[in-house]
Amino acid sequence: MEIKSAFQRRGLLFVLSSPSGAGKSTIARMLLGSDDGIAMSVSATTRPRRPGEIDGRDYHFVTTEKFEAMVANGDFLEWAHVFGHRYGTLKSEVMKAIEGGRDVLLDIDWQGTQQLKQVDPDIVRVFILPPSLTELERRLTRRGTDSQEVIRRRMDRAAAEISHWAEYDYVLINNDAEKCRELVHTILKSERLKASRRVFLHDFVRDLMA
Ligand code: 5GP
């Protein structure tokens, strides 16, 4: 396989986590727009599609039965229950990016991050905090795509998600999306320069291919 020629250093799994509504998706989109060297891992989920979301771009939307079959088939690097639905990172998505010589951006929760850390201890974990819970609620309401009941549940879960901030390598407060994007980009660029990654050594991909 020609991974070596495409990638002269170890491909990076770059995780962004935050409570829902803290601006993570916006920052992820901005980062992808400003850096050609990183690709998004599109997760599979059993949650219903929101207006404007596109299957295959935002998520791979699947039924619970299909998701279970994929779990049984070993298709996931990690998966978790979030807000009553299943979400999972597909090995194929990560492989596609790595084989294309790109780093991988993963928008996953703390449970997935913990699992991924077991699979690949070399991952980079970034946690994005909202400026306040009041601001978080305002953002969730403004998005206008979820019912009050869903927003209430997400607010309840926000505190639980935030309680895991110290498990991450970097923690940012999203007061301003562009500033936050810039900081996330700085982290990515610095991590790419780490000596430990600048050799071709890819146990992770070898395990994936096994
Ligand atoms: P949403 O439904 O708002 O798109 O996402 C809800 C939460 O699920 C977010 O915190 C997001 O990070 C998380 N999530 C999305 N995809 C995955 C995944 O593949 N694995 C895990 N563990 N969490 C995910």
mmCIF file of C-alpha atoms and ligand atoms in Angstrom:
data_model
loop_
_atom_site.group_PDB
_atom_site.id
_atom_site.type_symbol
_atom_site.label_atom_id
_atom_site.label_comp_id
_atom_site.label_asym_id
_atom_site.label_seq_id
_atom_site.Cartn_x
_atom_site.Cartn_y
_atom_site.Cartn_z
ATOM 1 C CA MET A 1 0.000 0.000 0.000
ATOM 2 C CA GLU A 2 1.265 3.472 -0.899
ATOM 3 C CA ILE A 3 0.619 5.136 2.436
ATOM 4 C CA LYS A 4 4.271 5.960 2.903
ATOM 5 C CA SER A 5 4.649 7.999 -0.268
ATOM 6 C CA ALA A 6 1.516 9.977 0.508
ATOM 7 C CA PHE A 7 2.409 10.474 4.147
ATOM 8 C CA GLN A 8 5.936 11.091 5.322
ATOM 9 C CA ARG A 9 4.795 11.271 8.899
ATOM 10 C CA ARG A 10 2.285 9.493 11.046
ATOM 11 C CA GLY A 11 -1.304 10.498 10.189
ATOM 12 C CA LEU A 12 -3.011 12.354 12.986
ATOM 13 C CA LEU A 13 -6.391 11.648 14.533
ATOM 14 C CA PHE A 14 -7.559 15.072 15.672
ATOM 15 C CA VAL A 15 -10.556 14.979 18.004
ATOM 16 C CA LEU A 16 -12.860 17.908 18.705
ATOM 17 C CA SER A 17 -15.357 17.511 21.539
ATOM 18 C CA SER A 18 -17.712 19.944 23.214
ATOM 19 C CA PRO A 19 -21.201 20.076 24.609
ATOM 20 C CA SER A 20 -23.754 20.362 21.820
ATOM 21 C CA GLY A 21 -24.100 24.001 20.757
ATOM 22 C CA ALA A 22 -20.667 25.218 21.827
ATOM 23 C CA GLY A 23 -19.813 25.948 18.193
ATOM 24 C CA LYS A 24 -17.776 22.864 17.449
ATOM 25 C CA SER A 25 -19.376 22.116 14.072
ATOM 26 C CA THR A 26 -18.796 25.697 12.876
ATOM 27 C CA ILE A 27 -15.162 25.539 13.940
ATOM 28 C CA ALA A 28 -14.729 22.133 12.319
ATOM 29 C CA ARG A 29 -16.139 23.495 9.048
ATOM 30 C CA MET A 30 -13.911 26.578 9.192
ATOM 31 C CA LEU A 31 -10.857 24.438 9.907
ATOM 32 C CA LEU A 32 -11.576 22.141 6.959
ATOM 33 C CA GLY A 33 -11.955 25.235 4.777
ATOM 34 C CA SER A 34 -8.591 26.627 5.818
ATOM 35 C CA ASP A 35 -6.469 23.465 5.771
ATOM 36 C CA ASP A 36 -6.297 21.016 2.848
ATOM 37 C CA GLY A 37 -4.323 18.518 4.886
ATOM 38 C CA ILE A 38 -7.187 17.368 7.076
ATOM 39 C CA ALA A 39 -10.397 15.548 6.198
ATOM 40 C CA MET A 40 -13.542 15.010 8.218
ATOM 41 C CA SER A 41 -14.503 11.559 9.368
ATOM 42 C CA VAL A 42 -18.231 11.293 8.617
ATOM 43 C CA SER A 43 -19.804 9.261 11.409
ATOM 44 C CA ALA A 44 -22.676 6.830 11.190
ATOM 45 C CA THR A 45 -25.701 7.589 13.336
ATOM 46 C CA THR A 46 -29.191 6.295 14.049
ATOM 47 C CA ARG A 47 -30.537 9.757 14.851
ATOM 48 C CA PRO A 48 -33.006 11.261 12.372
ATOM 49 C CA ARG A 49 -31.700 13.668 9.771
ATOM 50 C CA ARG A 50 -32.149 17.370 10.597
ATOM 51 C CA PRO A 51 -33.390 19.790 7.938
ATOM 52 C CA GLY A 52 -30.480 20.749 5.679
ATOM 53 C CA GLU A 53 -28.366 17.734 6.573
ATOM 54 C CA ILE A 54 -27.178 15.532 3.734
ATOM 55 C CA ASP A 55 -26.649 11.790 4.009
ATOM 56 C CA GLY A 56 -22.982 10.974 3.444
ATOM 57 C CA ARG A 57 -21.845 14.559 4.061
ATOM 58 C CA ASP A 58 -23.052 15.304 7.605
ATOM 59 C CA TYR A 59 -23.560 11.713 8.712
ATOM 60 C CA HIS A 60 -24.223 8.310 7.288
ATOM 61 C CA PHE A 61 -27.805 7.961 8.496
ATOM 62 C CA VAL A 62 -28.618 4.338 9.220
ATOM 63 C CA THR A 63 -31.317 2.318 10.975
ATOM 64 C CA THR A 64 -30.691 0.765 14.388
ATOM 65 C CA GLU A 65 -30.658 -2.681 12.742
ATOM 66 C CA LYS A 66 -28.050 -1.591 10.229
ATOM 67 C CA PHE A 67 -25.963 0.044 12.962
ATOM 68 C CA GLU A 68 -26.037 -3.162 15.017
ATOM 69 C CA ALA A 69 -24.971 -5.169 11.986
ATOM 70 C CA MET A 70 -22.079 -2.760 11.452
ATOM 71 C CA VAL A 71 -21.031 -3.144 15.109
ATOM 72 C CA ALA A 72 -21.140 -6.937 14.734
ATOM 73 C CA ASN A 73 -19.095 -6.652 11.552
ATOM 74 C CA GLY A 74 -16.373 -4.670 13.351
ATOM 75 C CA ASP A 75 -16.905 -1.591 11.153
ATOM 76 C CA PHE A 76 -16.358 0.925 13.965
ATOM 77 C CA LEU A 77 -13.254 2.288 15.645
ATOM 78 C CA GLU A 78 -15.527 3.477 18.448
ATOM 79 C CA TRP A 79 -19.210 3.987 18.991
ATOM 80 C CA ALA A 80 -21.460 5.333 21.755
ATOM 81 C CA HIS A 81 -24.997 6.157 22.782
ATOM 82 C CA VAL A 82 -25.547 9.923 22.701
ATOM 83 C CA PHE A 83 -28.970 11.495 23.387
ATOM 84 C CA GLY A 84 -30.684 8.148 22.959
ATOM 85 C CA HIS A 85 -29.150 7.481 19.548
ATOM 86 C CA ARG A 86 -26.057 5.621 18.398
ATOM 87 C CA TYR A 87 -23.085 7.347 16.835
ATOM 88 C CA GLY A 88 -19.914 5.723 15.589
ATOM 89 C CA THR A 89 -16.622 6.370 13.802
ATOM 90 C CA LEU A 90 -16.189 4.138 10.774
ATOM 91 C CA LYS A 91 -12.800 2.551 10.185
ATOM 92 C CA SER A 92 -13.368 3.081 6.456
ATOM 93 C CA GLU A 93 -13.687 6.868 6.915
ATOM 94 C CA VAL A 94 -10.422 7.073 8.828
ATOM 95 C CA MET A 95 -8.645 4.818 6.319
ATOM 96 C CA LYS A 96 -9.888 6.911 3.393
ATOM 97 C CA ALA A 97 -8.332 10.063 4.865
ATOM 98 C CA ILE A 98 -5.077 8.419 5.935
ATOM 99 C CA GLU A 99 -4.599 6.691 2.579
ATOM 100 C CA GLY A 100 -5.181 10.053 0.902
ATOM 101 C CA GLY A 101 -2.300 11.434 2.957
ATOM 102 C CA ARG A 102 -4.531 13.508 5.201
ATOM 103 C CA ASP A 103 -5.041 13.902 8.890
ATOM 104 C CA VAL A 104 -8.481 13.081 10.240
ATOM 105 C CA LEU A 105 -10.867 15.399 12.055
ATOM 106 C CA LEU A 106 -13.291 13.637 14.374
ATOM 107 C CA ASP A 107 -16.287 15.372 15.937
ATOM 108 C CA ILE A 108 -17.093 12.867 18.669
ATOM 109 C CA ASP A 109 -18.150 12.908 22.320
ATOM 110 C CA TRP A 110 -16.109 12.095 25.432
ATOM 111 C CA GLN A 111 -17.103 8.415 25.362
ATOM 112 C CA GLY A 112 -15.814 7.993 21.828
ATOM 113 C CA THR A 113 -12.681 9.945 22.678
ATOM 114 C CA GLN A 114 -11.912 7.593 25.570
ATOM 115 C CA GLN A 115 -12.343 4.556 23.298
ATOM 116 C CA LEU A 116 -10.222 6.062 20.547
ATOM 117 C CA LYS A 117 -7.442 6.838 23.009
ATOM 118 C CA GLN A 118 -7.292 3.093 23.757
ATOM 119 C CA VAL A 119 -7.058 2.256 20.049
ATOM 120 C CA ASP A 120 -4.485 4.948 19.253
ATOM 121 C CA PRO A 121 -2.746 6.602 22.241
ATOM 122 C CA ASP A 122 -1.286 9.170 19.846
ATOM 123 C CA ILE A 123 -4.568 11.003 19.144
ATOM 124 C CA VAL A 124 -4.834 14.749 19.778
ATOM 125 C CA ARG A 125 -7.831 15.730 21.894
ATOM 126 C CA VAL A 126 -9.263 19.240 21.878
ATOM 127 C CA PHE A 127 -12.188 20.298 24.043
ATOM 128 C CA ILE A 128 -14.220 23.417 23.261
ATOM 129 C CA LEU A 129 -16.073 25.123 26.102
ATOM 130 C CA PRO A 130 -18.909 27.599 25.615
ATOM 131 C CA PRO A 131 -18.397 31.023 27.292
ATOM 132 C CA SER A 132 -21.287 30.181 29.694
ATOM 133 C CA LEU A 133 -24.238 27.828 30.062
ATOM 134 C CA THR A 134 -26.592 30.755 29.391
ATOM 135 C CA GLU A 135 -24.832 31.381 26.097
ATOM 136 C CA LEU A 136 -24.954 27.657 25.328
ATOM 137 C CA GLU A 137 -28.746 27.613 25.798
ATOM 138 C CA ARG A 138 -29.083 30.711 23.631
ATOM 139 C CA ARG A 139 -27.101 29.038 20.829
ATOM 140 C CA LEU A 140 -29.107 25.827 21.054
ATOM 141 C CA THR A 141 -32.365 27.768 20.889
ATOM 142 C CA ARG A 142 -31.176 29.976 18.037
ATOM 143 C CA ARG A 143 -30.258 26.962 15.910
ATOM 144 C CA GLY A 144 -34.001 26.318 15.745
ATOM 145 C CA THR A 145 -33.672 22.768 14.502
ATOM 146 C CA ASP A 146 -34.496 20.928 17.701
ATOM 147 C CA SER A 147 -37.604 20.821 19.900
ATOM 148 C CA GLN A 148 -37.647 22.360 23.404
ATOM 149 C CA GLU A 149 -37.590 18.862 24.834
ATOM 150 C CA VAL A 150 -34.433 18.005 22.889
ATOM 151 C CA ILE A 151 -32.805 21.312 23.900
ATOM 152 C CA ARG A 152 -33.661 20.623 27.573
ATOM 153 C CA ARG A 153 -32.035 17.208 27.349
ATOM 154 C CA ARG A 154 -28.970 18.630 25.633
ATOM 155 C CA MET A 155 -28.617 21.263 28.353
ATOM 156 C CA ASP A 156 -28.829 18.495 30.944
ATOM 157 C CA ARG A 157 -26.118 16.586 29.140
ATOM 158 C CA ALA A 158 -23.912 19.636 28.639
ATOM 159 C CA ALA A 159 -22.838 19.627 32.282
ATOM 160 C CA ALA A 160 -21.960 15.927 32.051
ATOM 161 C CA GLU A 161 -19.965 16.457 28.838
ATOM 162 C CA ILE A 162 -18.139 19.456 30.324
ATOM 163 C CA SER A 163 -17.131 17.409 33.366
ATOM 164 C CA HIS A 164 -14.717 15.508 31.072
ATOM 165 C CA TRP A 165 -12.778 18.573 29.916
ATOM 166 C CA ALA A 166 -9.663 17.647 31.917
ATOM 167 C CA GLU A 167 -9.248 14.384 29.968
ATOM 168 C CA TYR A 168 -8.323 16.418 26.882
ATOM 169 C CA ASP A 169 -4.915 17.646 25.717
ATOM 170 C CA TYR A 170 -6.155 21.158 24.888
ATOM 171 C CA VAL A 171 -9.104 23.181 26.183
ATOM 172 C CA LEU A 172 -10.415 26.330 24.509
ATOM 173 C CA ILE A 173 -13.232 28.741 25.304
ATOM 174 C CA ASN A 174 -15.263 29.665 22.246
ATOM 175 C CA ASN A 175 -15.883 33.381 22.741
ATOM 176 C CA ASP A 176 -15.305 34.056 19.066
ATOM 177 C CA ALA A 177 -15.513 31.417 16.322
ATOM 178 C CA GLU A 178 -12.709 32.825 14.132
ATOM 179 C CA LYS A 179 -10.300 33.214 17.064
ATOM 180 C CA CYS A 180 -11.154 29.719 18.217
ATOM 181 C CA ARG A 181 -10.612 28.350 14.679
ATOM 182 C CA GLU A 182 -7.231 30.018 14.586
ATOM 183 C CA LEU A 183 -6.221 28.461 17.906
ATOM 184 C CA VAL A 184 -7.405 25.022 16.826
ATOM 185 C CA HIS A 185 -5.419 25.421 13.603
ATOM 186 C CA THR A 186 -2.322 26.417 15.591
ATOM 187 C CA ILE A 187 -2.674 23.273 17.697
ATOM 188 C CA LEU A 188 -3.002 21.140 14.546
ATOM 189 C CA LYS A 189 0.038 22.702 12.889
ATOM 190 C CA SER A 190 2.152 22.322 16.044
ATOM 191 C CA GLU A 191 1.137 18.705 16.521
ATOM 192 C CA ARG A 192 2.132 17.927 12.926
ATOM 193 C CA LEU A 193 5.642 19.094 13.686
ATOM 194 C CA LYS A 194 6.148 16.775 16.635
ATOM 195 C CA ALA A 195 9.290 14.714 16.214
ATOM 196 C CA SER A 196 7.523 11.532 17.204
ATOM 197 C CA ARG A 197 5.209 11.833 14.199
ATOM 198 C CA ARG A 198 7.767 12.660 11.591
ATOM 199 C CA VAL A 199 8.722 9.105 10.909
ATOM 200 C CA PHE A 200 6.827 6.592 8.915
ATOM 201 C CA LEU A 201 5.560 4.259 11.571
ATOM 202 C CA HIS A 202 2.011 3.188 11.392
ATOM 203 C CA ASP A 203 1.026 0.437 13.798
ATOM 204 C CA PHE A 204 -2.437 1.879 13.802
ATOM 205 C CA VAL A 205 -2.996 1.426 10.069
ATOM 206 C CA ARG A 206 -1.377 -2.014 10.202
ATOM 207 C CA ASP A 207 -3.894 -2.996 12.889
ATOM 208 C CA LEU A 208 -6.717 -1.571 10.820
ATOM 209 C CA MET A 209 -5.633 -3.573 7.807
ATOM 210 C CA ALA A 210 -5.265 -6.789 9.791
HETATM 211 P P1 5GP B 1 -25.430 15.854 16.840
HETATM 212 O O1 5GP B 1 -26.604 14.939 16.923
HETATM 213 O O2 5GP B 1 -25.730 17.202 17.459
HETATM 214 O O3 5GP B 1 -24.909 15.970 15.434
HETATM 215 O O4 5GP B 1 -24.253 15.228 17.685
HETATM 216 C C1 5GP B 1 -24.471 14.904 19.007
HETATM 217 C C2 5GP B 1 -23.182 14.494 19.660
HETATM 218 O O5 5GP B 1 -22.730 13.245 19.127
HETATM 219 C C3 5GP B 1 -22.034 15.480 19.462
HETATM 220 O O6 5GP B 1 -21.460 15.748 20.731
HETATM 221 C C4 5GP B 1 -21.056 14.743 18.609
HETATM 222 O O7 5GP B 1 -19.722 15.080 18.920
HETATM 223 C C5 5GP B 1 -21.340 13.305 18.970
HETATM 224 N N1 5GP B 1 -20.922 12.405 17.892
HETATM 225 C C6 5GP B 1 -21.054 12.584 16.557
HETATM 226 N N2 5GP B 1 -20.532 11.560 15.885
HETATM 227 C C7 5GP B 1 -20.007 10.714 16.800
HETATM 228 C C8 5GP B 1 -19.302 9.463 16.716
HETATM 229 O O8 5GP B 1 -19.033 8.913 15.658
HETATM 230 N N3 5GP B 1 -18.952 8.892 17.894
HETATM 231 C C9 5GP B 1 -19.223 9.457 19.103
HETATM 232 N N4 5GP B 1 -18.807 8.818 20.195
HETATM 233 N N5 5GP B 1 -19.874 10.623 19.222
HETATM 234 C C10 5GP B 1 -20.268 11.252 18.080
#
